[in-house]
Short mmCIF file of C-alpha atoms in Angstrom, two decimals:
data_model
loop_
_atom_site.label_atom_id
_atom_site.label_comp_id
_atom_site.label_asym_id
_atom_site.label_seq_id
_atom_site.Cartn_x
_atom_site.Cartn_y
_atom_site.Cartn_z
CA MET A 634 24.41 78.32 49.17
CA SER A 635 25.17 78.88 52.83
CA VAL A 636 24.96 75.95 55.23
CA GLN A 637 24.15 76.47 58.91
CA VAL A 638 26.43 74.48 61.20
CA ALA A 639 25.10 73.77 64.67
CA PRO A 640 27.96 74.90 66.94
CA GLU A 641 26.67 72.97 69.94
CA GLN A 642 27.28 69.68 68.14
CA ALA A 643 31.02 69.93 68.63
CA GLU A 644 31.78 72.71 71.11
CA MET A 645 34.34 71.78 73.73
CA LYS A 646 33.79 71.86 77.47
CA MET A 647 37.07 73.01 78.96
CA ASP A 648 38.29 75.90 80.99
CA GLY A 649 40.59 78.44 79.38
CA PRO A 650 41.97 81.96 79.75
CA ARG A 651 38.71 83.71 78.82
CA GLU A 652 39.30 86.72 81.07
CA ALA A 653 42.89 87.12 79.87
CA ALA A 654 41.72 86.91 76.28
CA GLN A 655 39.63 90.04 76.75
CA ALA A 656 42.09 91.97 78.93
CA SER A 657 43.44 94.08 76.09
CA ASP A 658 41.63 95.94 73.34
CA ASP A 659 44.87 97.14 71.74
CA TRP A 660 44.67 96.93 67.96
CA SER A 661 47.90 95.48 66.58
CA PRO A 662 46.65 92.64 64.37
CA ILE A 663 48.54 89.48 63.56
CA VAL A 664 47.45 87.41 60.58
CA PHE A 665 48.23 83.81 59.69
CA VAL A 666 47.49 82.67 56.13
CA ASP A 667 47.87 78.99 55.22
CA ASN A 668 47.26 77.13 51.98
CA TYR A 669 46.16 73.50 52.00
CA ARG A 670 45.54 70.84 49.40
CA TYR A 671 43.52 67.70 50.08
CA CYS A 672 45.51 64.58 49.39
CA CYS A 673 42.66 62.74 47.69
CA SER A 674 39.03 62.94 46.58
CA ALA A 675 36.47 63.57 49.30
CA LYS A 676 34.95 60.14 48.60
CA LEU A 677 38.15 58.40 49.68
CA TYR A 678 38.27 59.81 53.20
CA CYS A 679 36.74 57.54 55.82
CA CYS A 680 33.18 57.96 57.11
CA PRO A 681 33.41 61.69 57.97
CA SER A 682 30.04 61.94 59.71
CA MET A 683 30.52 58.86 61.84
CA CYS A 684 34.09 59.82 62.78
CA GLN A 685 32.97 63.29 63.73
CA TYR A 686 30.27 62.27 66.16
CA LEU A 687 30.73 58.61 67.07
CA CYS A 688 34.32 57.63 66.44
CA CYS A 689 37.66 59.10 67.48
CA PRO A 690 37.71 62.83 66.56
CA CYS A 691 41.39 62.63 65.66
CA CYS A 692 40.98 59.69 63.25
CA CYS A 693 44.00 59.69 60.97
CA PHE A 694 41.97 59.71 57.75
CA VAL A 695 38.73 61.54 58.47
CA HIS A 696 37.94 64.35 56.00
CA PRO A 697 40.13 67.41 56.82
CA ASP A 698 37.07 69.70 56.94
CA VAL A 699 36.01 67.98 60.16
CA THR A 700 39.30 68.94 61.79
CA LEU A 701 39.53 72.44 60.31
CA ARG A 702 36.15 73.36 61.81
CA LYS A 703 37.62 72.69 65.25
CA GLY A 704 39.64 75.94 65.00
CA PRO A 705 36.67 78.34 65.10
CA GLN A 706 34.86 76.01 67.50
CA HIS A 707 37.80 76.31 69.89
CA CYS A 708 37.76 80.11 69.50
CA LYS A 709 34.08 80.13 70.50
CA THR A 710 34.68 77.92 73.53
CA GLN A 711 37.45 80.23 74.74
CA GLY A 712 35.28 83.34 74.43
CA LEU A 713 37.31 84.75 71.53
CA VAL A 714 34.54 85.04 68.91
CA GLY A 715 32.56 88.15 67.97
CA ALA A 716 32.90 91.90 67.61
CA GLY A 717 35.65 93.29 69.83
CA LYS A 718 36.95 89.84 70.77
CA GLY A 719 40.44 88.38 70.34
CA VAL A 720 39.96 86.38 67.14
CA VAL A 721 38.58 88.82 64.58
CA SER A 722 38.19 86.26 61.81
CA TYR A 723 38.87 82.56 61.23
CA ARG A 724 38.04 82.24 57.56
CA LEU A 725 38.28 78.97 55.61
CA HIS A 726 37.83 79.48 51.87
CA ARG A 727 37.69 76.63 49.37
CA GLN A 728 39.44 77.52 46.12
CA ASP A 729 38.16 74.34 44.42
CA ASP A 730 37.47 70.70 45.29
CA TYR A 731 41.08 70.14 46.35
CA THR A 732 42.53 73.40 47.66
CA LEU A 733 41.63 75.90 50.36
CA THR A 734 43.05 78.91 52.17
CA ALA A 735 42.79 79.50 55.91
CA CYS A 736 43.10 83.07 57.20
CA GLU A 737 43.24 83.72 60.95
CA ILE A 738 43.14 87.36 62.08
CA PHE A 739 44.03 88.02 65.72
CA ARG A 740 43.48 91.38 67.42
CA ASN A 741 46.96 91.36 68.99
CA ALA A 742 49.65 89.09 70.45
CA GLU A 743 47.61 88.49 73.58
CA ALA A 744 44.83 86.99 71.46
CA VAL A 745 47.32 84.70 69.68
CA ASN A 746 48.52 83.45 73.07
CA ALA A 747 45.00 83.02 74.44
CA TYR A 748 43.99 80.88 71.46
CA HIS A 749 47.09 78.67 71.31
CA LYS A 750 47.56 78.14 75.07
CA THR A 751 44.56 75.85 75.30
CA LEU A 752 45.00 73.98 72.02
CA SER A 753 47.07 71.50 74.00
CA CYS A 754 44.09 70.74 76.23
CA CYS A 755 42.76 67.37 75.10
CA GLY A 756 39.17 67.95 76.16
CA GLY A 757 36.13 66.39 74.55
CA ASP A 758 37.02 67.62 71.09
CA MET A 759 40.83 67.25 71.29
CA PRO A 760 41.76 70.21 69.00
CA LEU A 761 45.53 69.69 69.06
CA CYS A 762 45.36 65.90 68.81
CA ALA A 763 43.08 66.16 65.79
CA GLY A 764 45.28 68.82 64.17
CA MET A 765 48.41 66.72 64.52
CA THR A 766 46.99 64.11 62.12
CA LEU A 767 46.27 66.62 59.32
CA CYS A 768 49.57 65.75 57.65
CA PHE A 769 48.11 62.31 56.85
CA ARG A 770 45.10 63.84 55.13
CA GLU A 771 46.25 66.95 53.31
CA HIS A 772 49.34 68.73 52.02
CA PHE A 773 50.51 71.99 53.57
CA GLY A 774 51.39 74.70 51.09
CA GLU A 775 52.68 78.25 51.48
CA GLN A 776 52.37 79.91 54.89
CA LYS A 777 52.45 83.67 55.44
CA THR A 778 52.64 85.57 58.72
CA TYR A 779 51.80 89.27 59.03
CA GLY A 780 52.31 91.59 61.97
CA ASP A 781 54.31 94.27 63.71
CA PRO A 782 57.73 92.87 64.76
CA GLU A 783 57.54 94.30 68.28
CA GLU A 784 54.03 92.99 68.80
CA CYS A 785 55.06 89.58 67.44
CA LYS A 786 57.85 89.37 70.03
CA LYS A 787 55.14 89.28 72.72
CA ILE A 788 53.84 85.98 71.39
CA THR A 789 54.73 83.06 73.64
CA HIS A 790 52.27 80.43 72.37
CA ASP A 791 51.98 79.71 68.65
CA PHE A 792 54.29 76.69 68.33
CA GLY A 793 57.13 78.96 67.20
CA ARG A 794 55.43 80.23 64.06
CA THR A 795 56.01 83.99 64.42
CA ALA A 796 59.46 83.58 65.98
CA GLY A 797 60.43 81.37 63.05
CA ALA A 798 59.10 83.91 60.54
CA ILE A 799 61.12 86.69 62.20
CA LYS A 800 64.28 84.56 62.33
CA LYS A 801 64.00 83.63 58.65
CA GLY A 802 63.17 87.17 57.58
CA LYS A 803 59.74 86.06 56.35
CA LEU A 804 57.54 88.15 58.61
CA ILE A 805 55.48 90.51 56.44
CA THR A 806 55.35 93.77 58.36
CA TRP A 807 52.56 96.32 58.36
CA GLY A 808 53.29 99.38 56.30
CA THR A 809 54.02 97.11 53.33
CA PRO A 810 51.55 97.95 50.52
CA PRO A 811 48.58 97.64 50.46
CA PHE A 812 48.55 97.94 54.26
CA SER A 813 48.97 100.95 56.53
CA LYS A 814 50.65 100.64 59.93
CA PRO A 815 48.74 99.26 61.69
CA PRO A 816 46.26 98.14 59.04
CA THR A 817 42.60 99.07 59.36
CA LYS A 818 39.88 96.45 59.53
CA GLU A 819 38.73 97.65 56.14
CA GLU A 820 42.17 96.93 54.65
CA LEU A 821 42.18 93.44 56.13
CA ALA A 822 38.68 92.66 54.90
CA LYS A 823 39.48 94.00 51.45
CA GLN A 824 42.53 91.74 51.25
CA TRP A 825 41.07 88.51 52.66
CA GLY A 826 37.31 88.95 52.55
CA GLN A 827 34.64 89.84 55.10
CA PHE A 828 35.37 88.59 58.59
CA HIS A 829 33.96 85.12 59.03
CA TYR A 830 34.23 82.05 61.25
CA GLY A 831 34.52 78.68 59.51
CA PHE A 832 34.06 77.81 55.86
CA THR A 833 32.76 80.69 53.78
CA ASP A 834 29.84 78.61 52.46
CA GLU A 835 28.72 77.79 56.01
CA PHE A 836 27.53 79.88 58.95
CA MET A 837 28.90 79.07 62.41
CA TYR A 838 29.04 82.29 64.46
CA GLU A 839 28.31 85.97 63.94
CA ALA A 840 31.40 87.97 62.95
CA GLU A 841 31.95 91.71 62.93
CA LYS A 842 30.86 93.27 59.63
CA VAL A 843 33.11 95.75 57.87
CA GLU A 844 31.79 98.40 55.53
CA LEU A 845 33.70 98.15 52.26
CA PRO A 846 33.49 100.59 49.36
CA ASP A 847 31.33 99.56 46.44
CA PRO A 848 33.73 98.08 43.83
CA SER A 849 31.65 99.65 41.06
#
């Protein structure tokens, strides 16, 4: 069952590098994949609805889903959502009641910078402030970073993630099976699912659709 989330309920009102985000259509995708595990049952997190709309949005024990939705909401506010835009997909997939996988697909390094530059802006929705308290509410599992090494060197704003992956020899480069160099959108969608913004059982914003071969 798909749930419709009203984006206007939590969209941020802040200025950001919207023009810069669309300045380049170069296709050299960078992908971040993160695994999370909730630290307790959903019933034990504090008043998620009230904290989301009435209380502090970075409450240290609000349900993690409230905070995770802020990622695609921030993308929308910065003009990065939709076909041909900088953030191709921001997919949150629940594996079960306790675990989930987040997959962020950026068009290129410029899109990574455009997204992360304004995360430090504590506007009405405080995306960075809320994200900093996630460690109190869930456990961080394996992280994977994919991209072209030269393109990744252009990244200046991602809190050191890609630079750290390169330094540690953990950057997964395109050309590694099953990906071509650079990978096609079809290859990315086949690996991580159709492009989507938010949780896969909810609808937030329209994403570009990719034609995939019939598995039968």
